[in-house]
Structures are given as structure tokens and as C-alpha cells.
Amino acid sequence: MKDTFELATQGVRAGQRRTEYQEHSEALFLTSSFVFDSAAQAAARFTGGEEGFVYSRFTNPTVSMFQDRLAALERAEACVATASGMSAILASAMALLKQGDHVVCSSGVFGATVQLFGGVLARFGIETTFVPGHDVEAWGRAVRQNTRLFFLETPSNPLTEVSDIAAIAGVAKRAGAHLVVDNCFCTPVLQRPLELGADLVIHSATKYLDGQGRVLGGAIVGPRALVMDGIFGFLRTAGPTLSPFNAWVILKGLETLDLRMRAQSRSALELARWLEAHPRVARVYYPGLESHPQHALAMRQQESGGAVVSFDIKGGKEPAWRVVDATRLISITANLGDVKTTITHPATTTHGRITAEARAAAGIGDGLLRVAVGLEAQADLRADLARGLG
Ligand SMILES: Cc1ncc(COP(=O)(O)O)c(C=O)c1O
């Protein structure tokens, strides 16, 4: 498909392959393996001498449609799908790093990402330095002669800290390191890190790409050489690939991504403005608000503030839990990116497994709540939060 089409069009159409039956909607290929015409063809497919499907741990037509559509949206040459967002991060690290290498990572990343770099990879001799993402100079200061990877999440989860992708890409290039950006919060509808100099983008497709909280999935997007050589090779061998069923669900989710992201972001901005004016709220974290410390950068780098709003309740954990427990409409769940609005208390859920010091360093206080705004009416969301805010 021509890449001159608008993003909304690509989301609906890119990557589709029709079978001989000329189905209108994308087909779901629930098959673990594919048959060959002959022993010679089997051999040619296995060596890569002939294009074609072999086994669904390597490739599958439904998974390929999802990969091609997401690559088109990120304006990238290639994409490989993974079983979850965490396996996308793991696969990029396994492909780009070896024992003795060093990683620089923004401190405001998802809790499991902190554990993966700071805990799991550390056991294999890969050291990570965490830096405040927005502080470009801190990235430069953290560089060592063995630094091979910069990992950045922007906006960050849950504090929506915004980091300058182009500037950090410049520091990474000078250091001879790859920059990997987690684009989960914005999706390609609102932000395209590869166009700003990032080497790879990773996604938790579990979030906005699916959009309806149904399945887990992930993806790595970038230039063909990086994605197909190292990363695809790791996935094919180690196996954390995406199931055809999940790929089909997320592929159909991409068709409404443009509409959803824009509508949910508009609603999030309205909710953020209302929360900012509320007397029980100490601080609101939302890149679309003028009060956000990186508002100007966010408005340059992103098309809007996104759909996640976090805020500090005056008084800490007890009043924060009261707001959560008083909700009747908003779902109390750790997931985000759904058309159903969700609420979570990060200090005791998503970030509960990291140390209190690491939480404090990341700025996650006991009064913090994260709301991932969905598609319900704004008045109903406000009424649901107002009940517990008092
Ligand atoms: C920003 C971000 N990155 C990565 C992940 C991990 O994704 P998954 O749960 O699909 O493994 C999450 C999950 O919440 C996330 O919020």
C-alpha cells in the first residue's frame, strides 16, 4: 500500500492480504504450521531460499498483516510482533546487548521495565543506569565506553513525564548506542519516534493498539536490518511471538486507533482541566496542560497530550483509595488504553514491586492516582470521580 495515504487510512487498510476466497475482512489463520508441495520446497522455505510460511512461531499470515499495518502507521520498514509488551522490550535487549554491555534507561518507565533492566538483565552481566528522562544532559553523563542501548518511555507511566526524543537520539548516536522508545502512551497516531531519530519503537499492543482490553500483545518496529536480523532471529529461536488469534484482534483494533486516540485525548484534556481546578487535588500530571513542566516540548513532539491523566490527592494513600473505592463506573484495573476508563493506584499496584526508594526516585507518591480515559461521556466520568473526591 502507498505510504502517501493518511494515517487513518493506513490504520484501516494497510497490510491486508486476501486469499483466493476474496474475503472482505481480514482472515484469521488458526494454524500452527503450513504444508509444502514437496521435500525440495520444504527445504527451500526452511533455509529462506523461498518466501513463504513455515510455522507460526516464525510467521503467520494474520500476524504478518498486523505487523505490516503497524509498520505503515509508524512509517517504518519492518515490524515483528511479540506475545506482550514486555517480551518486545526483552527481545530488543536480547538482540542488541551482550554480557558486559551497559544500558541507560529513563527512571520513569513502567515498573516491569525497571525490573527487567535493573534485575533480570543485571543477572546476566548487563548493567543499567537510570536517569531522569527529561534531563538530556543526564543521558550524556551516564554514557560509558560500553554503553550500547538507551531505553526511553515518553510520556512516562504514570507521571506523563515527556522526554526530548530528537535530542536524546543525538546523544545516543554520539555514544554509539541504539535508542529504543516505548511508544505505548501515544501510539503512532500522536507520536512517531522513528521520524525523530529513534532506532526502534516498541509497543505494548495490549494497550491502545487493541483498544478494548481483550488480549496481550507487543511489537518492535524499525529499519529492516535491525528488526529482521537480530530481533526476528531471537524471537524465532526463543519463541515469545504473537498468537494468530491475538494478532487478528489487535489488527481489527488498529482500524479504529486514529478515531479512538483523538477522542480519548480530547476527553482526557477536559478531565485534566477539571481536576486541576478541584480543591482536593494537589497536582495534575498531563502533558496537554500548560502547567505540565514539559508542555511546550509535548506540543512539539506529540499531536496532543494523550489519554492518561495522573493526579496527586491531598493527604496520601487513604484519600486516594477512597476515590478508587467510590467509583461505580470507572474500572479499578491496572490496564490502560481501553475504551472503558480505568483507575489505578500505582504505588500499591503497577509500581508495588519496586523498592520504596526507586518509587520515590521516580516521583510516585502514595496519593497518586492514574486515570486512563476511555470513551464514556465526560460528565459521567467527573461524577464518578467527584463522589470520592468529596
Ligand atoms: C508503557 C508500558 N510499556 C510496556 C508495558 C508492558 O506491556 P505488556 O503488559 O503488554 O507486557 C506496559 C504495561 O502496562 C506499559 O504501560
CSV table of C-alpha atoms and ligand atoms in Angstrom, one decimal:
chain,number,residue,atom,x,y,z
A,1,MET,CA,0.0,0.0,0.0
A,2,LYS,CA,1.3,3.5,-0.9
A,3,ASP,CA,2.7,5.2,2.1
A,4,THR,CA,1.3,8.6,1.0
A,5,PHE,CA,-2.1,7.6,2.5
A,6,GLU,CA,-3.1,9.4,5.6
A,7,LEU,CA,-2.6,7.6,8.9
A,8,ALA,CA,-6.4,7.0,9.4
A,9,THR,CA,-6.5,5.3,6.0
A,10,GLN,CA,-3.4,3.1,6.8
A,11,GLY,CA,-5.0,2.0,10.0
A,12,VAL,CA,-8.0,0.6,8.2
A,13,ARG,CA,-6.3,-0.7,5.1
A,14,ALA,CA,-2.5,-1.3,5.3
A,15,GLY,CA,-1.1,-4.8,5.2
A,16,GLN,CA,-4.3,-6.6,4.2
A,17,ARG,CA,-3.8,-9.7,2.0
A,18,ARG,CA,-6.8,-11.5,0.6
A,19,THR,CA,-6.9,-15.2,0.0
A,20,GLU,CA,-8.4,-16.9,-3.1
A,21,TYR,CA,-11.9,-16.5,-1.4
A,22,GLN,CA,-11.7,-12.7,-1.7
A,23,GLU,CA,-12.9,-12.2,1.9
A,24,HIS,CA,-13.6,-8.5,2.7
A,25,SER,CA,-12.5,-8.6,6.4
A,26,GLU,CA,-9.0,-9.9,7.3
A,27,ALA,CA,-8.9,-13.7,7.7
A,28,LEU,CA,-7.8,-15.4,10.9
A,29,PHE,CA,-5.3,-18.2,10.2
A,30,LEU,CA,-5.5,-20.5,13.2
A,31,THR,CA,-2.8,-23.0,12.1
A,32,SER,CA,0.4,-23.8,13.8
A,33,SER,CA,2.2,-25.0,10.6
A,34,PHE,CA,2.0,-24.8,6.8
A,35,VAL,CA,2.3,-27.6,4.3
A,36,PHE,CA,4.7,-27.8,1.4
A,37,ASP,CA,4.3,-29.1,-2.1
A,38,SER,CA,7.5,-31.2,-2.0
A,39,ALA,CA,10.6,-32.0,0.1
A,40,ALA,CA,12.5,-29.5,-2.1
A,41,GLN,CA,10.0,-26.7,-1.2
A,42,ALA,CA,10.2,-27.6,2.5
A,43,ALA,CA,14.0,-27.3,2.4
A,44,ALA,CA,13.9,-24.0,0.4
A,45,ARG,CA,11.4,-22.5,2.9
A,46,PHE,CA,13.5,-23.5,5.9
A,47,THR,CA,16.7,-22.0,4.5
A,48,GLY,CA,14.9,-18.9,3.5
A,49,GLY,CA,15.7,-19.5,-0.2
A,50,GLU,CA,12.0,-19.4,-0.9
A,51,GLU,CA,9.5,-16.9,0.6
A,52,GLY,CA,6.5,-18.5,2.4
A,53,PHE,CA,5.1,-19.6,5.7
A,54,VAL,CA,6.6,-22.4,7.7
A,55,TYR,CA,5.5,-22.5,11.3
A,56,SER,CA,3.5,-19.9,13.3
A,57,ARG,CA,6.4,-19.4,15.8
A,58,PHE,CA,8.2,-17.8,12.9
A,59,THR,CA,5.4,-16.2,10.8
A,60,ASN,CA,1.7,-16.5,10.1
A,61,PRO,CA,-0.4,-14.6,7.6
A,62,THR,CA,-2.6,-12.9,10.2
A,63,VAL,CA,0.4,-11.9,12.3
A,64,SER,CA,2.0,-10.6,9.1
A,65,MET,CA,-1.0,-8.4,8.4
A,66,PHE,CA,-0.8,-6.9,11.9
A,67,GLN,CA,3.0,-6.3,11.5
A,68,ASP,CA,2.6,-4.7,8.1
A,69,ARG,CA,-0.2,-2.4,9.3
A,70,LEU,CA,1.7,-1.3,12.4
A,71,ALA,CA,4.9,-0.7,10.3
A,72,ALA,CA,2.9,1.5,8.0
A,73,LEU,CA,1.5,3.5,10.9
A,74,GLU,CA,4.9,4.1,12.4
A,75,ARG,CA,6.3,4.9,8.9
A,76,ALA,CA,8.8,2.0,9.4
A,77,GLU,CA,10.3,-0.6,7.1
A,78,ALA,CA,9.6,-3.5,9.3
A,79,CYS,CA,7.8,-4.8,12.4
A,80,VAL,CA,7.8,-8.0,14.4
A,81,ALA,CA,5.0,-8.9,16.8
A,82,THR,CA,5.6,-10.4,20.2
A,83,ALA,CA,3.5,-12.1,22.9
A,84,SER,CA,3.3,-9.0,25.1
A,85,GLY,CA,4.9,-5.5,25.5
A,86,MET,CA,7.4,-6.9,28.0
A,87,SER,CA,8.5,-9.6,25.5
A,88,ALA,CA,9.0,-6.8,22.9
A,89,ILE,CA,11.4,-5.0,25.4
A,90,LEU,CA,13.1,-8.3,26.3
A,91,ALA,CA,13.6,-9.2,22.6
A,92,SER,CA,15.1,-5.8,21.7
A,93,ALA,CA,17.5,-6.1,24.7
A,94,MET,CA,18.5,-9.7,23.8
A,95,ALA,CA,19.1,-8.7,20.2
A,96,LEU,CA,21.1,-5.6,20.9
A,97,LEU,CA,23.1,-6.4,24.0
A,98,LYS,CA,25.6,-8.9,25.3
A,99,GLN,CA,27.2,-9.7,28.6
A,100,GLY,CA,29.3,-6.7,29.8
A,101,ASP,CA,27.2,-4.1,28.0
A,102,HIS,CA,25.7,-1.0,29.6
A,103,VAL,CA,22.2,0.5,29.3
A,104,VAL,CA,20.9,4.0,30.0
A,105,CYS,CA,17.2,4.0,30.8
A,106,SER,CA,14.8,6.7,31.9
A,107,SER,CA,13.7,6.3,35.5
A,108,GLY,CA,10.1,6.9,34.8
A,109,VAL,CA,9.5,3.7,32.9
A,110,PHE,CA,6.8,1.0,33.6
A,111,GLY,CA,7.5,-1.0,36.8
A,112,ALA,CA,8.2,-4.3,35.0
A,113,THR,CA,10.7,-2.5,32.7
A,114,VAL,CA,12.6,-1.3,35.7
A,115,GLN,CA,12.7,-4.9,37.0
A,116,LEU,CA,13.8,-6.3,33.6
A,117,PHE,CA,16.7,-3.9,33.2
A,118,GLY,CA,17.6,-3.5,36.8
A,119,GLY,CA,17.0,-7.1,37.9
A,120,VAL,CA,16.8,-9.8,35.2
A,121,LEU,CA,19.4,-8.4,32.8
A,122,ALA,CA,21.7,-7.5,35.7
A,123,ARG,CA,22.0,-11.2,36.5
A,124,PHE,CA,23.4,-11.7,33.0
A,125,GLY,CA,26.1,-9.1,33.4
A,126,ILE,CA,24.2,-6.2,31.8
A,127,GLU,CA,24.3,-3.1,33.9
A,128,THR,CA,21.7,-0.3,33.7
A,129,THR,CA,21.9,3.4,34.8
A,130,PHE,CA,18.6,5.0,35.4
A,131,VAL,CA,18.4,8.8,34.6
A,132,PRO,CA,15.6,11.4,34.7
A,133,GLY,CA,14.2,11.1,31.1
A,134,HIS,CA,13.6,14.8,30.6
A,135,ASP,CA,17.2,15.7,31.5
A,136,VAL,CA,19.1,15.4,28.2
A,137,GLU,CA,22.5,16.1,29.9
A,138,ALA,CA,21.9,13.3,32.4
A,139,TRP,CA,21.8,10.8,29.5
A,140,GLY,CA,25.1,12.1,28.2
A,141,ARG,CA,26.7,12.0,31.7
A,142,ALA,CA,25.6,8.4,32.2
A,143,VAL,CA,27.3,7.2,29.0
A,144,ARG,CA,30.2,4.7,29.4
A,145,GLN,CA,32.6,3.3,26.9
A,146,ASN,CA,30.4,0.1,26.9
A,147,THR,CA,27.0,1.8,26.6
A,148,ARG,CA,25.1,0.1,23.8
A,149,LEU,CA,21.4,0.9,24.5
A,150,PHE,CA,19.3,3.9,25.5
A,151,PHE,CA,15.7,2.9,26.6
A,152,LEU,CA,13.1,5.7,26.8
A,153,GLU,CA,9.4,5.8,27.6
A,154,THR,CA,7.7,9.1,26.7
A,155,PRO,CA,5.3,10.1,28.0
A,156,SER,CA,6.1,8.0,31.0
A,157,ASN,CA,3.9,5.8,33.0
A,158,PRO,CA,2.2,7.0,35.3
A,159,LEU,CA,3.6,10.6,35.6
A,160,THR,CA,3.5,11.5,31.9
A,161,GLU,CA,7.0,13.0,32.0
A,162,VAL,CA,7.9,14.0,28.4
A,163,SER,CA,11.4,13.5,27.1
A,164,ASP,CA,13.0,15.1,24.0
A,165,ILE,CA,13.3,12.1,21.6
A,166,ALA,CA,15.3,14.1,19.0
A,167,ALA,CA,17.9,15.4,21.5
A,168,ILE,CA,18.3,12.0,23.2
A,169,ALA,CA,18.7,10.3,19.8
A,170,GLY,CA,21.6,12.7,19.2
A,171,VAL,CA,23.3,11.8,22.4
A,172,ALA,CA,22.7,8.1,21.7
A,173,LYS,CA,24.2,8.4,18.2
A,174,ARG,CA,27.3,10.2,19.5
A,175,ALA,CA,27.7,7.4,22.1
A,176,GLY,CA,27.3,4.6,19.5
A,177,ALA,CA,24.2,3.3,21.2
A,178,HIS,CA,20.8,2.4,19.9
A,179,LEU,CA,17.8,4.4,21.1
A,180,VAL,CA,14.7,2.3,21.8
A,181,VAL,CA,11.4,4.2,22.6
A,182,ASP,CA,8.4,2.8,24.2
A,183,ASN,CA,5.5,4.5,22.3
A,184,CYS,CA,2.7,2.8,24.2
A,185,PHE,CA,1.1,6.0,25.6
A,186,CYS,CA,0.9,8.0,22.3
A,187,THR,CA,0.8,5.3,19.6
A,188,PRO,CA,1.8,6.4,16.1
A,189,VAL,CA,-1.4,8.5,15.9
A,190,LEU,CA,0.1,11.1,18.3
A,191,GLN,CA,3.9,10.5,18.1
A,192,ARG,CA,6.3,8.8,15.7
A,193,PRO,CA,9.7,8.4,17.4
A,194,LEU,CA,11.4,6.9,14.3
A,195,GLU,CA,10.9,10.2,12.5
A,196,LEU,CA,12.6,12.0,15.4
A,197,GLY,CA,15.7,9.8,15.2
A,198,ALA,CA,14.9,6.7,17.4
A,199,ASP,CA,16.3,3.4,16.1
A,200,LEU,CA,13.4,1.2,17.3
A,201,VAL,CA,9.9,1.6,18.7
A,202,ILE,CA,8.4,-0.9,21.0
A,203,HIS,CA,4.7,-1.3,21.8
A,204,SER,CA,2.6,-3.0,24.4
A,205,ALA,CA,-0.2,-3.8,21.9
A,206,THR,CA,-2.2,-4.8,24.9
A,207,LYS,CA,-3.0,-1.1,25.4
A,208,TYR,CA,-4.3,1.3,22.7
A,209,LEU,CA,-3.5,-0.8,19.7
A,210,ASP,CA,-6.1,-3.4,20.8
A,211,GLY,CA,-8.0,-0.6,22.5
A,212,GLN,CA,-10.7,-2.8,24.1
A,213,GLY,CA,-8.7,-4.6,26.7
A,214,ARG,CA,-9.1,-8.1,25.1
A,215,VAL,CA,-5.7,-9.6,24.5
A,216,LEU,CA,-2.0,-9.3,25.2
A,217,GLY,CA,0.5,-8.4,22.5
A,218,GLY,CA,3.5,-6.4,21.6
A,219,ALA,CA,5.6,-5.3,18.7
A,220,ILE,CA,9.0,-3.9,17.7
A,221,VAL,CA,9.1,-1.5,14.8
A,222,GLY,CA,12.1,0.0,12.9
A,223,PRO,CA,14.5,-0.4,10.0
A,224,ARG,CA,14.5,-3.8,8.3
A,225,ALA,CA,18.2,-4.6,9.1
A,226,LEU,CA,17.7,-4.1,12.8
A,227,VAL,CA,14.3,-5.8,13.1
A,228,MET,CA,14.7,-8.7,10.8
A,229,ASP,CA,18.3,-9.7,11.5
A,230,GLY,CA,18.7,-9.6,15.3
A,231,ILE,CA,15.3,-9.3,16.8
A,232,PHE,CA,13.4,-11.7,14.5
A,233,GLY,CA,16.2,-14.2,14.9
A,234,PHE,CA,15.9,-14.0,18.7
A,235,LEU,CA,12.1,-14.4,18.6
A,236,ARG,CA,12.1,-17.3,16.1
A,237,THR,CA,14.5,-19.1,18.4
A,238,ALA,CA,13.3,-18.2,21.8
A,239,GLY,CA,9.5,-18.2,20.9
A,240,PRO,CA,7.7,-15.2,22.6
A,241,THR,CA,5.8,-14.5,19.4
A,242,LEU,CA,2.2,-13.3,19.0
A,243,SER,CA,-0.6,-15.8,18.5
A,244,PRO,CA,-2.6,-15.5,15.3
A,245,PHE,CA,-5.8,-15.0,17.3
A,246,ASN,CA,-4.3,-12.1,19.3
A,247,ALA,CA,-2.8,-10.6,16.1
A,248,TRP,CA,-6.3,-10.7,14.5
A,249,VAL,CA,-7.9,-9.0,17.4
A,250,ILE,CA,-5.3,-6.2,17.5
A,251,LEU,CA,-5.3,-5.9,13.7
A,252,LYS,CA,-9.0,-5.1,13.9
A,253,GLY,CA,-8.3,-2.7,16.8
A,254,LEU,CA,-5.9,-0.7,14.6
A,255,GLU,CA,-8.8,0.1,12.3
A,256,THR,CA,-10.3,2.4,15.0
A,257,LEU,CA,-7.0,3.6,16.5
A,258,ASP,CA,-6.9,7.0,14.9
A,259,LEU,CA,-10.5,7.8,16.0
A,260,ARG,CA,-10.1,6.4,19.5
A,261,MET,CA,-6.8,8.2,20.3
A,262,ARG,CA,-8.1,11.5,19.2
A,263,ALA,CA,-11.4,11.2,21.0
A,264,GLN,CA,-9.9,9.8,24.2
A,265,SER,CA,-7.2,12.5,24.2
A,266,ARG,CA,-9.8,15.3,23.9
A,267,SER,CA,-11.7,13.9,26.8
A,268,ALA,CA,-8.5,13.5,28.9
A,269,LEU,CA,-7.7,17.2,28.4
A,270,GLU,CA,-11.1,18.2,29.6
A,271,LEU,CA,-10.9,15.9,32.6
A,272,ALA,CA,-7.3,17.2,33.4
A,273,ARG,CA,-8.6,20.8,33.4
A,274,TRP,CA,-11.5,19.9,35.7
A,275,LEU,CA,-9.1,18.0,38.1
A,276,GLU,CA,-6.7,20.9,38.1
A,277,ALA,CA,-9.4,23.2,39.4
A,278,HIS,CA,-10.5,20.7,42.1
A,279,PRO,CA,-9.6,21.8,45.7
A,280,ARG,CA,-8.8,18.2,46.9
A,281,VAL,CA,-6.3,17.7,44.1
A,282,ALA,CA,-2.7,18.8,44.8
A,283,ARG,CA,-1.3,18.3,41.3
A,284,VAL,CA,-2.3,17.1,37.9
A,285,TYR,CA,0.2,15.4,35.5
A,286,TYR,CA,-1.0,15.8,31.9
A,287,PRO,CA,1.2,16.9,29.0
A,288,GLY,CA,-1.7,18.9,27.4
A,289,LEU,CA,-1.9,21.2,30.4
A,290,GLU,CA,0.0,24.5,30.3
A,291,SER,CA,1.2,23.7,33.9
A,292,HIS,CA,3.0,20.5,32.8
A,293,PRO,CA,6.8,21.0,33.1
A,294,GLN,CA,7.4,19.8,29.5
A,295,HIS,CA,4.2,21.2,27.9
A,296,ALA,CA,6.0,23.1,25.1
A,297,LEU,CA,8.1,20.0,24.2
A,298,ALA,CA,5.0,17.8,24.3
A,299,MET,CA,3.1,20.1,22.0
A,300,ARG,CA,6.0,20.0,19.5
A,301,GLN,CA,6.7,16.3,19.7
A,302,GLN,CA,3.1,14.9,20.1
A,303,GLU,CA,-0.1,15.8,18.4
A,304,SER,CA,-1.9,16.1,21.7
A,305,GLY,CA,-1.5,15.2,25.4
A,306,GLY,CA,-2.7,11.6,25.1
A,307,ALA,CA,-5.3,9.9,27.2
A,308,VAL,CA,-3.7,9.2,30.5
A,309,VAL,CA,-4.1,11.7,33.4
A,310,SER,CA,-2.4,11.2,36.7
A,311,PHE,CA,-3.0,13.3,39.8
A,312,ASP,CA,-2.0,13.6,43.4
A,313,ILE,CA,-4.7,13.7,46.0
A,314,LYS,CA,-4.1,15.8,49.1
A,315,GLY,CA,-3.5,13.6,52.1
A,316,GLY,CA,-1.8,10.5,50.6
A,317,LYS,CA,-2.9,6.9,50.4
A,318,GLU,CA,-6.2,6.9,52.4
A,319,PRO,CA,-8.0,9.6,50.5
A,320,ALA,CA,-6.6,8.2,47.2
A,321,TRP,CA,-8.0,4.7,48.0
A,322,ARG,CA,-11.3,6.5,48.9
A,323,VAL,CA,-11.6,7.9,45.4
A,324,VAL,CA,-10.8,4.5,43.9
A,325,ASP,CA,-13.4,2.7,46.1
A,326,ALA,CA,-16.1,5.3,45.4
A,327,THR,CA,-16.1,4.7,41.7
A,328,ARG,CA,-19.1,2.9,40.2
A,329,LEU,CA,-18.5,3.4,36.5
A,330,ILE,CA,-14.7,3.6,36.1
A,331,SER,CA,-13.0,0.2,36.3
A,332,ILE,CA,-10.5,-0.5,39.0
A,333,THR,CA,-7.8,-2.2,37.0
A,334,ALA,CA,-4.1,-1.8,36.2
A,335,ASN,CA,-4.6,-1.9,32.4
A,336,LEU,CA,-4.8,1.2,30.3
A,337,GLY,CA,-5.6,2.1,26.7
A,338,ASP,CA,-9.1,0.7,26.8
A,339,VAL,CA,-12.3,2.5,25.7
A,340,LYS,CA,-13.5,1.8,29.2
A,341,THR,CA,-11.9,4.3,31.6
A,342,THR,CA,-9.7,2.7,34.2
A,343,ILE,CA,-8.3,3.9,37.5
A,344,THR,CA,-5.3,2.6,39.4
A,345,HIS,CA,-3.2,3.5,42.5
A,346,PRO,CA,0.3,3.0,41.1
A,347,ALA,CA,2.2,2.9,44.5
A,348,THR,CA,0.4,-0.3,45.5
A,349,THR,CA,-0.2,-2.0,42.1
A,350,THR,CA,1.9,-1.4,38.9
A,351,HIS,CA,4.8,0.0,40.9
A,352,GLY,CA,4.3,-2.0,44.1
A,353,ARG,CA,7.1,-4.5,43.4
A,354,ILE,CA,9.9,-1.9,43.0
A,355,THR,CA,11.6,-0.6,46.2
A,356,ALA,CA,10.2,2.4,48.1
A,357,GLU,CA,13.4,4.3,47.2
A,358,ALA,CA,13.0,3.5,43.5
A,359,ARG,CA,9.4,4.7,43.7
A,360,ALA,CA,10.4,7.9,45.5
A,361,ALA,CA,13.1,8.5,42.9
A,362,ALA,CA,10.5,8.0,40.1
A,363,GLY,CA,8.2,10.5,41.9
A,364,ILE,CA,5.4,8.1,42.6
A,365,GLY,CA,3.8,9.2,45.8
A,366,ASP,CA,1.1,7.5,48.0
A,367,GLY,CA,-1.5,10.0,46.9
A,368,LEU,CA,-1.0,9.4,43.2
A,369,LEU,CA,-3.9,8.1,41.0
A,370,ARG,CA,-3.7,7.3,37.3
A,371,VAL,CA,-6.8,7.5,35.2
A,372,ALA,CA,-6.7,6.2,31.6
A,373,VAL,CA,-9.6,8.0,29.9
A,374,GLY,CA,-11.8,6.0,27.7
A,375,LEU,CA,-14.8,6.9,25.6
A,376,GLU,CA,-17.6,7.4,28.2
A,377,ALA,CA,-19.3,10.8,28.5
A,378,GLN,CA,-17.2,13.4,30.3
A,379,ALA,CA,-20.0,14.3,32.7
A,380,ASP,CA,-20.3,10.7,33.8
A,381,LEU,CA,-16.5,10.4,34.4
A,382,ARG,CA,-16.5,13.6,36.5
A,383,ALA,CA,-19.5,12.5,38.6
A,384,ASP,CA,-17.8,9.1,39.3
A,385,LEU,CA,-14.6,10.8,40.5
A,386,ALA,CA,-16.3,13.6,42.3
A,387,ARG,CA,-18.1,11.1,44.6
A,388,GLY,CA,-14.8,10.0,46.2
A,389,LEU,CA,-13.0,13.4,46.0
A,390,GLY,CA,-15.7,14.9,48.2
B,1,LIG,C1,4.3,1.9,29.0
B,1,LIG,C2,4.2,0.4,29.1
B,1,LIG,N1,5.2,-0.3,28.4
B,1,LIG,C3,5.1,-1.7,28.5
B,1,LIG,C4,4.2,-2.4,29.2
B,1,LIG,C5,4.2,-3.9,29.2
B,1,LIG,O1,3.2,-4.4,28.3
B,1,LIG,P1,2.5,-5.8,28.5
B,1,LIG,O2,1.7,-5.8,29.7
B,1,LIG,O3,1.8,-6.0,27.2
B,1,LIG,O4,3.6,-6.8,28.6
B,1,LIG,C6,3.2,-1.6,29.8
B,1,LIG,C7,2.1,-2.3,30.6
B,1,LIG,O5,1.3,-1.8,31.3
B,1,LIG,C8,3.2,-0.2,29.8
B,1,LIG,O6,2.3,0.5,30.4
